[in-house]
Structures are given as structure tokens and as C-alpha cells.
mmCIF file of C-alpha atoms in Angstrom:
data_model
loop_
_atom_site.group_PDB
_atom_site.id
_atom_site.type_symbol
_atom_site.label_atom_id
_atom_site.label_comp_id
_atom_site.label_asym_id
_atom_site.label_seq_id
_atom_site.Cartn_x
_atom_site.Cartn_y
_atom_site.Cartn_z
ATOM 1 C CA LEU A 1 -0.028 -0.025 -0.052
ATOM 2 C CA ASN A 2 3.086 2.251 0.055
ATOM 3 C CA HIS A 3 2.099 3.911 -3.218
ATOM 4 C CA LEU A 4 -1.069 5.093 -1.514
ATOM 5 C CA LYS A 5 0.912 6.499 1.388
ATOM 6 C CA ASN A 6 3.354 8.557 -0.620
ATOM 7 C CA LYS A 7 0.689 10.150 -2.870
ATOM 8 C CA TYR A 8 -1.469 10.499 0.288
ATOM 9 C CA ARG A 9 0.747 13.149 1.846
ATOM 10 C CA ALA A 10 0.651 15.233 -1.324
ATOM 11 C CA ARG A 11 -3.163 14.890 -1.500
ATOM 12 C CA PHE A 12 -3.643 15.580 2.156
ATOM 13 C CA CYS A 13 -1.466 18.616 2.212
ATOM 14 C CA HIS A 14 -2.602 20.308 -1.046
ATOM 15 C CA GLY A 15 -4.918 23.109 0.022
ATOM 16 C CA GLY A 16 -7.115 23.426 -3.148
ATOM 17 C CA ARG A 17 -9.547 20.661 -2.400
ATOM 18 C CA ASN A 18 -13.151 21.577 -2.816
ATOM 19 C CA LYS A 19 -14.121 22.554 0.711
ATOM 20 C CA ILE A 20 -17.244 20.850 1.967
ATOM 21 C CA ASP A 21 -19.140 23.625 3.736
ATOM 22 C CA LEU A 22 -21.308 21.902 6.344
ATOM 23 C CA GLN A 23 -24.112 24.167 7.479
ATOM 24 C CA PRO A 24 -25.370 23.294 10.982
ATOM 25 C CA GLY A 25 -28.517 21.226 10.695
ATOM 26 C CA GLN A 26 -27.781 20.248 7.163
ATOM 27 C CA ASN A 27 -28.602 16.691 6.371
ATOM 28 C CA ILE A 28 -25.029 15.048 6.413
ATOM 29 C CA LEU A 29 -26.261 11.996 4.449
ATOM 30 C CA LYS A 30 -27.292 14.253 1.479
ATOM 31 C CA VAL A 31 -23.880 16.161 1.752
ATOM 32 C CA ILE A 32 -22.029 12.764 1.437
ATOM 33 C CA GLN A 33 -24.194 11.721 -1.468
ATOM 34 C CA ASP A 34 -23.451 14.964 -3.239
ATOM 35 C CA CYS A 35 -19.778 14.625 -2.567
ATOM 36 C CA PHE A 36 -19.764 11.198 -4.302
ATOM 37 C CA GLU A 37 -22.021 12.492 -7.160
ATOM 38 C CA SER A 38 -19.882 15.562 -7.973
ATOM 39 C CA GLY A 39 -17.971 14.439 -10.973
ATOM 40 C CA SER A 40 -14.430 15.667 -10.234
ATOM 41 C CA GLN B 1 -11.858 -15.053 -24.471
ATOM 42 C CA ILE B 2 -13.115 -15.152 -20.876
ATOM 43 C CA ARG B 3 -9.761 -13.833 -19.570
ATOM 44 C CA LYS B 4 -10.054 -10.968 -22.077
ATOM 45 C CA CYS B 5 -13.476 -10.134 -20.844
ATOM 46 C CA THR B 6 -12.386 -10.369 -17.157
ATOM 47 C CA GLU B 7 -9.420 -8.000 -17.771
ATOM 48 C CA LYS B 8 -11.728 -5.535 -19.514
ATOM 49 C CA PHE B 9 -14.234 -5.706 -16.547
ATOM 50 C CA LEU B 10 -11.456 -5.457 -13.963
ATOM 51 C CA VAL B 11 -9.759 -2.448 -15.602
ATOM 52 C CA PHE B 12 -13.153 -0.757 -15.591
ATOM 53 C CA MET B 13 -13.836 -1.659 -11.986
ATOM 54 C CA LYS B 14 -10.348 -0.597 -10.830
ATOM 55 C CA GLU B 15 -10.761 2.844 -12.456
ATOM 56 C CA HIS B 16 -14.126 3.463 -10.770
ATOM 57 C CA PHE B 17 -12.796 2.008 -7.442
ATOM 58 C CA ASP B 18 -9.797 4.408 -7.462
ATOM 59 C CA LYS B 19 -12.039 7.361 -8.354
ATOM 60 C CA LEU B 20 -14.633 6.533 -5.658
ATOM 61 C CA PHE B 21 -11.866 5.764 -3.150
ATOM 62 C CA ALA B 22 -10.308 9.123 -3.722
ATOM 63 C CA LYS B 23 -13.658 10.694 -3.082
ATOM 64 C CA MET B 24 -14.125 8.613 0.022
ATOM 65 C CA GLU B 25 -10.743 9.786 1.329
ATOM 66 C CA GLU B 26 -11.606 13.374 0.604
ATOM 67 C CA VAL B 27 -14.912 13.128 2.551
ATOM 68 C CA VAL B 28 -13.338 11.349 5.441
ATOM 69 C CA LEU B 29 -10.556 13.950 5.626
ATOM 70 C CA GLN B 30 -12.967 16.744 5.707
ATOM 71 C CA LEU B 31 -15.981 15.419 7.631
ATOM 72 C CA VAL B 32 -14.313 12.980 10.038
ATOM 73 C CA VAL C 1 -25.404 16.205 14.589
ATOM 74 C CA PRO C 2 -24.270 12.605 13.889
ATOM 75 C CA GLY C 3 -20.912 11.615 15.481
ATOM 76 C CA ARG C 4 -17.834 10.966 13.419
ATOM 77 C CA ALA C 5 -18.167 7.222 13.683
ATOM 78 C CA GLN C 6 -21.562 7.393 12.119
ATOM 79 C CA VAL C 7 -20.421 9.700 9.366
ATOM 80 C CA PHE C 8 -17.493 7.375 8.658
ATOM 81 C CA ALA C 9 -19.850 4.382 8.368
ATOM 82 C CA THR C 10 -22.081 6.393 6.059
ATOM 83 C CA VAL C 11 -19.214 7.394 3.886
ATOM 84 C CA VAL C 12 -18.195 3.728 3.586
ATOM 85 C CA ASP C 13 -21.651 2.554 2.711
ATOM 86 C CA THR C 14 -22.039 5.256 0.187
ATOM 87 C CA PHE C 15 -18.695 4.283 -1.387
ATOM 88 C CA LEU C 16 -19.888 0.727 -1.687
ATOM 89 C CA GLU C 17 -23.234 1.743 -3.058
ATOM 90 C CA LYS C 18 -21.485 3.821 -5.851
ATOM 91 C CA LEU C 19 -19.049 1.046 -6.535
ATOM 92 C CA VAL C 20 -21.847 -1.496 -7.071
ATOM 93 C CA ALA C 21 -23.707 1.039 -9.153
ATOM 94 C CA ALA C 22 -20.576 1.480 -11.328
ATOM 95 C CA GLY C 23 -20.058 -2.268 -11.633
ATOM 96 C CA SER C 24 -23.614 -2.889 -12.689
ATOM 97 C CA TYR C 25 -24.911 -6.076 -14.123
ATOM 98 C CA GLN C 26 -25.416 -4.420 -17.403
ATOM 99 C CA ARG C 27 -21.753 -3.548 -17.444
ATOM 100 C CA PHE C 28 -20.818 -7.097 -16.501
ATOM 101 C CA VAL C 29 -22.950 -8.444 -19.230
ATOM 102 C CA ASN C 30 -21.362 -6.064 -21.748
ATOM 103 C CA CYS C 31 -17.974 -7.334 -20.857
ATOM 104 C CA TYR C 32 -18.912 -10.997 -20.842
ATOM 105 C CA ARG C 33 -21.255 -10.806 -23.871
ATOM 106 C CA CYS C 34 -20.450 -14.032 -25.498
ATOM 107 C CA PHE C 35 -20.538 -15.965 -22.253
ATOM 108 C CA TYR C 36 -23.848 -14.333 -21.315
ATOM 109 C CA LYS C 37 -25.456 -15.427 -24.569
ATOM 110 C CA LEU C 38 -24.415 -19.002 -23.808
ATOM 111 C CA GLN C 39 -25.212 -19.108 -20.080
ATOM 112 C CA PRO C 40 -27.413 -16.166 -18.895
ATOM 113 C CA GLN C 41 -28.369 -17.674 -15.562
ATOM 114 C CA LEU C 42 -24.798 -18.657 -14.765
ATOM 115 C CA THR C 43 -23.626 -15.121 -15.670
ATOM 116 C CA ARG C 44 -26.188 -13.739 -13.254
ATOM 117 C CA SER C 45 -25.221 -16.019 -10.383
ATOM 118 C CA ILE C 46 -21.459 -15.288 -10.928
ATOM 119 C CA TYR C 47 -22.129 -11.564 -10.973
ATOM 120 C CA ASP C 48 -24.178 -11.734 -7.815
ATOM 121 C CA GLN C 49 -21.400 -13.839 -6.073
ATOM 122 C CA PHE C 50 -18.677 -11.387 -7.246
ATOM 123 C CA ILE C 51 -20.578 -8.308 -6.018
ATOM 124 C CA SER C 52 -21.437 -9.801 -2.603
ATOM 125 C CA GLN C 53 -17.918 -11.063 -2.104
ATOM 126 C CA LEU C 54 -16.552 -7.763 -3.143
ATOM 127 C CA GLN C 55 -18.697 -5.842 -0.687
ATOM 128 C CA ALA C 56 -17.985 -8.330 2.139
ATOM 129 C CA SER C 57 -14.234 -8.157 1.667
ATOM 130 C CA ILE C 58 -14.238 -4.316 1.547
ATOM 131 C CA LYS C 59 -16.432 -4.050 4.731
ATOM 132 C CA GLU C 60 -14.029 -6.632 6.414
ATOM 133 C CA GLU C 61 -11.019 -4.648 5.375
ATOM 134 C CA VAL C 62 -12.397 -1.429 6.691
ATOM 135 C CA GLN C 63 -13.428 -3.133 9.975
ATOM 136 C CA GLU C 64 -9.831 -4.417 10.287
ATOM 137 C CA VAL C 65 -8.456 -0.865 9.818
ATOM 138 C CA LYS C 66 -10.891 0.468 12.342
ATOM 139 C CA ASN C 67 -9.865 -2.254 14.905
ATOM 140 C CA GLU C 68 -6.268 -1.664 14.317
ATOM 141 C CA GLY C 69 -6.377 2.012 14.809
ATOM 142 C CA ASN C 70 -9.114 1.904 17.533
ATOM 143 C CA LEU C 71 -10.934 4.390 15.321
ATOM 144 C CA GLU C 72 -14.207 4.101 17.110
ATOM 145 C CA GLY C 73 -12.576 5.360 20.308
ATOM 146 C CA LEU C 74 -10.671 8.060 18.483
ATOM 147 C CA PHE C 75 -13.714 9.236 16.632
ATOM 148 C CA SER C 76 -15.710 9.725 19.871
ATOM 149 C CA SER C 77 -12.797 11.440 21.666
ATOM 150 C CA LEU C 78 -12.449 13.708 18.612
ATOM 151 C CA ASP C 79 -16.140 14.512 18.878
ATOM 152 C CA LYS C 80 -15.679 15.311 22.578
ATOM 153 C CA ILE C 81 -12.702 17.702 21.845
ATOM 154 C CA VAL C 82 -14.625 19.588 19.188
ATOM 155 C CA GLU C 83 -17.693 19.748 21.478
ATOM 156 C CA GLU C 84 -15.644 21.141 24.356
ATOM 157 C CA ALA C 85 -13.935 23.695 22.097
ATOM 158 C CA LYS C 86 -17.273 24.992 20.775
ATOM 159 C CA ASP C 87 -17.676 27.870 23.116
ATOM 160 C CA ARG C 88 -13.999 28.920 22.895
ATOM 161 C CA GLU C 89 -13.653 32.285 21.092
ATOM 162 C CA GLU C 90 -9.979 32.819 20.512
ATOM 163 C CA PRO C 91 -8.116 30.448 18.239
ATOM 164 C CA ALA C 92 -6.429 27.501 19.932
ATOM 165 C CA TRP C 93 -2.782 27.644 20.877
ATOM 166 C CA ARG C 94 -0.375 27.401 17.930
ATOM 167 C CA PRO C 95 3.393 26.837 17.984
ATOM 168 C CA SER C 96 5.181 30.189 17.939
ATOM 169 C CA GLY C 97 7.776 28.992 15.500
ATOM 170 C CA ILE C 98 10.558 29.237 18.070
ATOM 171 C CA PRO C 99 10.639 25.841 19.668
ATOM 172 C CA GLU C 100 12.685 26.907 22.792
ATOM 173 C CA GLU C 101 10.041 29.678 23.316
ATOM 174 C CA ASP C 102 7.195 27.151 23.148
ATOM 175 C CA ILE C 103 9.080 24.785 25.523
ATOM 176 C CA ARG C 104 9.826 27.581 27.970
ATOM 177 C CA SER C 105 6.237 28.878 27.923
ATOM 178 C CA THR C 106 4.885 25.425 28.718
ATOM 179 C CA MET C 107 7.696 24.189 31.128
ATOM 180 C CA VAL C 108 8.213 27.336 33.175
ATOM 181 C CA PRO C 109 4.803 27.546 34.735
ATOM 182 C CA TYR C 110 4.913 23.794 35.555
ATOM 183 C CA LEU C 111 8.444 24.089 37.088
ATOM 184 C CA LEU C 112 7.500 27.146 39.085
ATOM 185 C CA LYS C 113 4.541 25.338 40.569
ATOM 186 C CA HIS C 114 6.686 22.311 41.264
ATOM 187 C CA ARG C 115 9.270 24.556 43.070
ATOM 188 C CA SER C 116 6.656 26.196 45.186
ATOM 189 C CA HIS C 117 5.319 22.696 46.108
ATOM 190 C CA LEU C 118 8.819 21.628 47.154
ATOM 191 C CA CYS C 119 9.402 24.863 49.168
ATOM 192 C CA ARG C 120 6.150 24.230 51.050
ATOM 193 C CA VAL C 121 7.116 20.572 51.717
ATOM 194 C CA LEU C 122 10.622 21.890 52.959
ATOM 195 C CA ARG C 123 8.952 24.333 55.309
ATOM 196 C CA GLU C 124 6.702 21.655 56.807
ATOM 197 C CA LYS C 125 9.701 19.420 57.239
ATOM 198 C CA GLU C 126 11.786 22.157 58.861
ATOM 199 C CA GLU C 127 8.841 22.942 61.154
ATOM 200 C CA GLU C 128 8.444 19.265 62.069
ATOM 201 C CA ASN C 129 12.259 19.005 62.765
ATOM 202 C CA ARG C 130 12.174 22.130 64.925
ATOM 203 C CA LYS C 131 9.307 20.552 66.967
ATOM 204 C CA VAL C 132 11.245 17.267 67.331
ATOM 205 C CA ALA C 133 14.374 19.184 68.437
ATOM 206 C CA GLU C 134 12.385 21.074 70.951
ATOM 207 C CA SER C 135 10.913 17.931 72.486
ATOM 208 C CA VAL C 136 14.474 16.401 72.625
ATOM 209 C CA LEU C 137 15.769 19.410 74.526
ATOM 210 C CA MET C 138 12.786 19.239 76.874
ATOM 211 C CA GLY C 139 13.535 15.684 77.469
ATOM 212 C CA ARG C 140 17.180 16.376 78.233
ATOM 213 C CA ASN C 141 16.266 19.082 80.620
ATOM 214 C CA ARG C 142 13.840 16.694 82.362
ATOM 215 C CA ILE C 143 16.668 14.092 82.575
ATOM 216 C CA ALA C 144 19.005 16.668 84.161
ATOM 217 C CA GLU C 145 16.439 17.688 86.652
ATOM 218 C CA LEU C 146 15.804 14.147 87.569
ATOM 219 C CA GLN C 147 19.558 13.564 87.945
ATOM 220 C CA GLN C 148 19.872 16.436 90.310
ATOM 221 C CA LEU C 149 16.854 15.180 92.257
ATOM 222 C CA ILE C 150 18.491 11.810 92.472
ATOM 223 C CA GLN C 151 21.707 13.358 93.606
ATOM 224 C CA ALA C 152 19.979 15.460 96.323
ATOM 225 C CA ARG C 153 18.020 12.453 97.535
ATOM 226 C CA GLN C 154 21.143 10.445 97.790
ATOM 227 C CA GLN C 155 23.051 13.157 99.708
ATOM 228 C CA ALA C 156 20.063 13.515 102.046
ATOM 229 C CA TRP C 157 19.902 9.798 102.544
ATOM 230 C CA GLN C 158 23.625 9.597 103.133
ATOM 231 C CA ALA C 159 23.421 12.486 105.714
ATOM 232 C CA ILE C 160 20.584 10.761 107.516
ATOM 233 C CA SER C 161 22.330 7.317 107.550
ATOM 234 C CA LYS C 162 25.537 9.164 108.878
ATOM 235 C CA GLU C 163 23.520 10.746 111.660
ATOM 236 C CA GLN C 164 21.984 7.414 112.451
ATOM 237 C CA GLN C 165 25.469 5.873 112.833
ATOM 238 C CA GLU C 166 26.607 8.617 115.239
ATOM 239 C CA LEU C 167 23.425 8.224 117.312
ATOM 240 C CA ILE C 168 24.081 4.454 117.522
ATOM 241 C CA MET C 169 27.697 5.167 118.599
ATOM 242 C CA THR C 170 26.536 7.571 121.253
ATOM 243 C CA PHE C 171 24.000 5.070 122.670
ATOM 244 C CA GLN C 172 26.617 2.351 122.679
ATOM 245 C CA GLU C 173 29.069 4.604 124.703
#
């Protein structure tokens, strides 16, 4: 799994990930579904 | 012939797996 | 708000759901077209087995990672930390960038507290020693008094017994 670890650090540290803004009271299930839907 | 079909299916599955796994990692990083 | 453990479980379930949706039976049949034409039922049962084993092994793997890292426990303690920090206004402590500064700012208060604790213990011990020394001196004085008393009694007794001798002598004469 080493290849995952090396790339992981780069992925984890790069800032520009699409921030998930979680509004209080928002249905987290829906948020998660959308994250998987968003074709990125 | 079966092996060819299997490789085709597996390549497809692996691509989707990697894409979905990356999304899962993203969501876990941010929400968990 | 659902805890992190629940969010994690939901994320894994959604992942599996999307994976199975991607690896649909239709897709499977497209790949194994010729085989499907010959054995449609068998194709279906092979597909069903494949998908259920795929899901089972992914779930098992994730569970193993959770057990190894004790993630359930960590998730709930993370929830607790976030909960406790909710009403905190100012941002949490951050390293100043000068390590010795950070060490000093954390260690000095602790060491000062420890020093005052040791001073207090020392004072208590010194007080205790003073009391013990005092009682030793009192004991010595008491012994000296008693020795003088003994001496005085002894002299008195000797004087009396001397007089008694003389009296006896006188009567004998």
C-alpha cells in the first residue's frame, strides 16, 4: 500500500480541495451523497 | 476469451474504485 | 449532529453503493457478452457472487483498519474535543515557530508550580524538625532535673544514715 501512502501526503497537504461547507442542521447524508456525485 | 473479458471488466472496476476511493478519502478527511 | 463514527460508516456505505452502481450487471454482461449469450443464468449468479464477495471483503478490510487504529474510540474522543472547544472564542494555541520559546512557555509555569510545592514541603519538614528538636531538648532538661533530684535524695539519705551511725555510737558509749 506504500504507493497510497506517498501520494496521500501530497493529496492531504494540497490546500485546493473543494471545501465541503457543512451548514449546521444540514442533512449530512445528503452532503455525502453529493460529494460522491460531484464528478471531479 | 473469458480472460480478455475479465481483464476488460477489472480495468473498468479498478478505475471506478480508485475514483470513488479518492472521493471517500476526501470526504473522510473533511468530515471526520 | 451525527458523530464521526456514524459519518464514517455512512461514507463507507455510500462508497460501496456507488461502486456496485458502477459495476452494474449491465456492465458485467457487456464485458462477458459471448458467455452471457451461452449461459445467462450462470452469468447472473457469478455476477451476484462477485458483488457480494466484493462488498464483504471491503467491509471486512475497513473493519480491520478500524480495529487496528481503534478508530471508534478516537472518533468519539475527537467529537468530545470539538464539542468542548465549541464555546472557545480565541483560536487554539499554535506553535510560535521558536521551539525553545514554546518549551519555555509550557515548562516554566509547571516548574515554578513544582518549586513552590517543594518549598512548602521543605517548610513543613523544617517545622517538624524544629518541633522534634524542641521535644528532645525538653527531654534532656527533664533528665538533668531528675539526675539532680536523685543526687539530692542520695546526699540527704547519706546524711541521715551518717547521723544514724553517730546516734548508735552515742547510745553504745
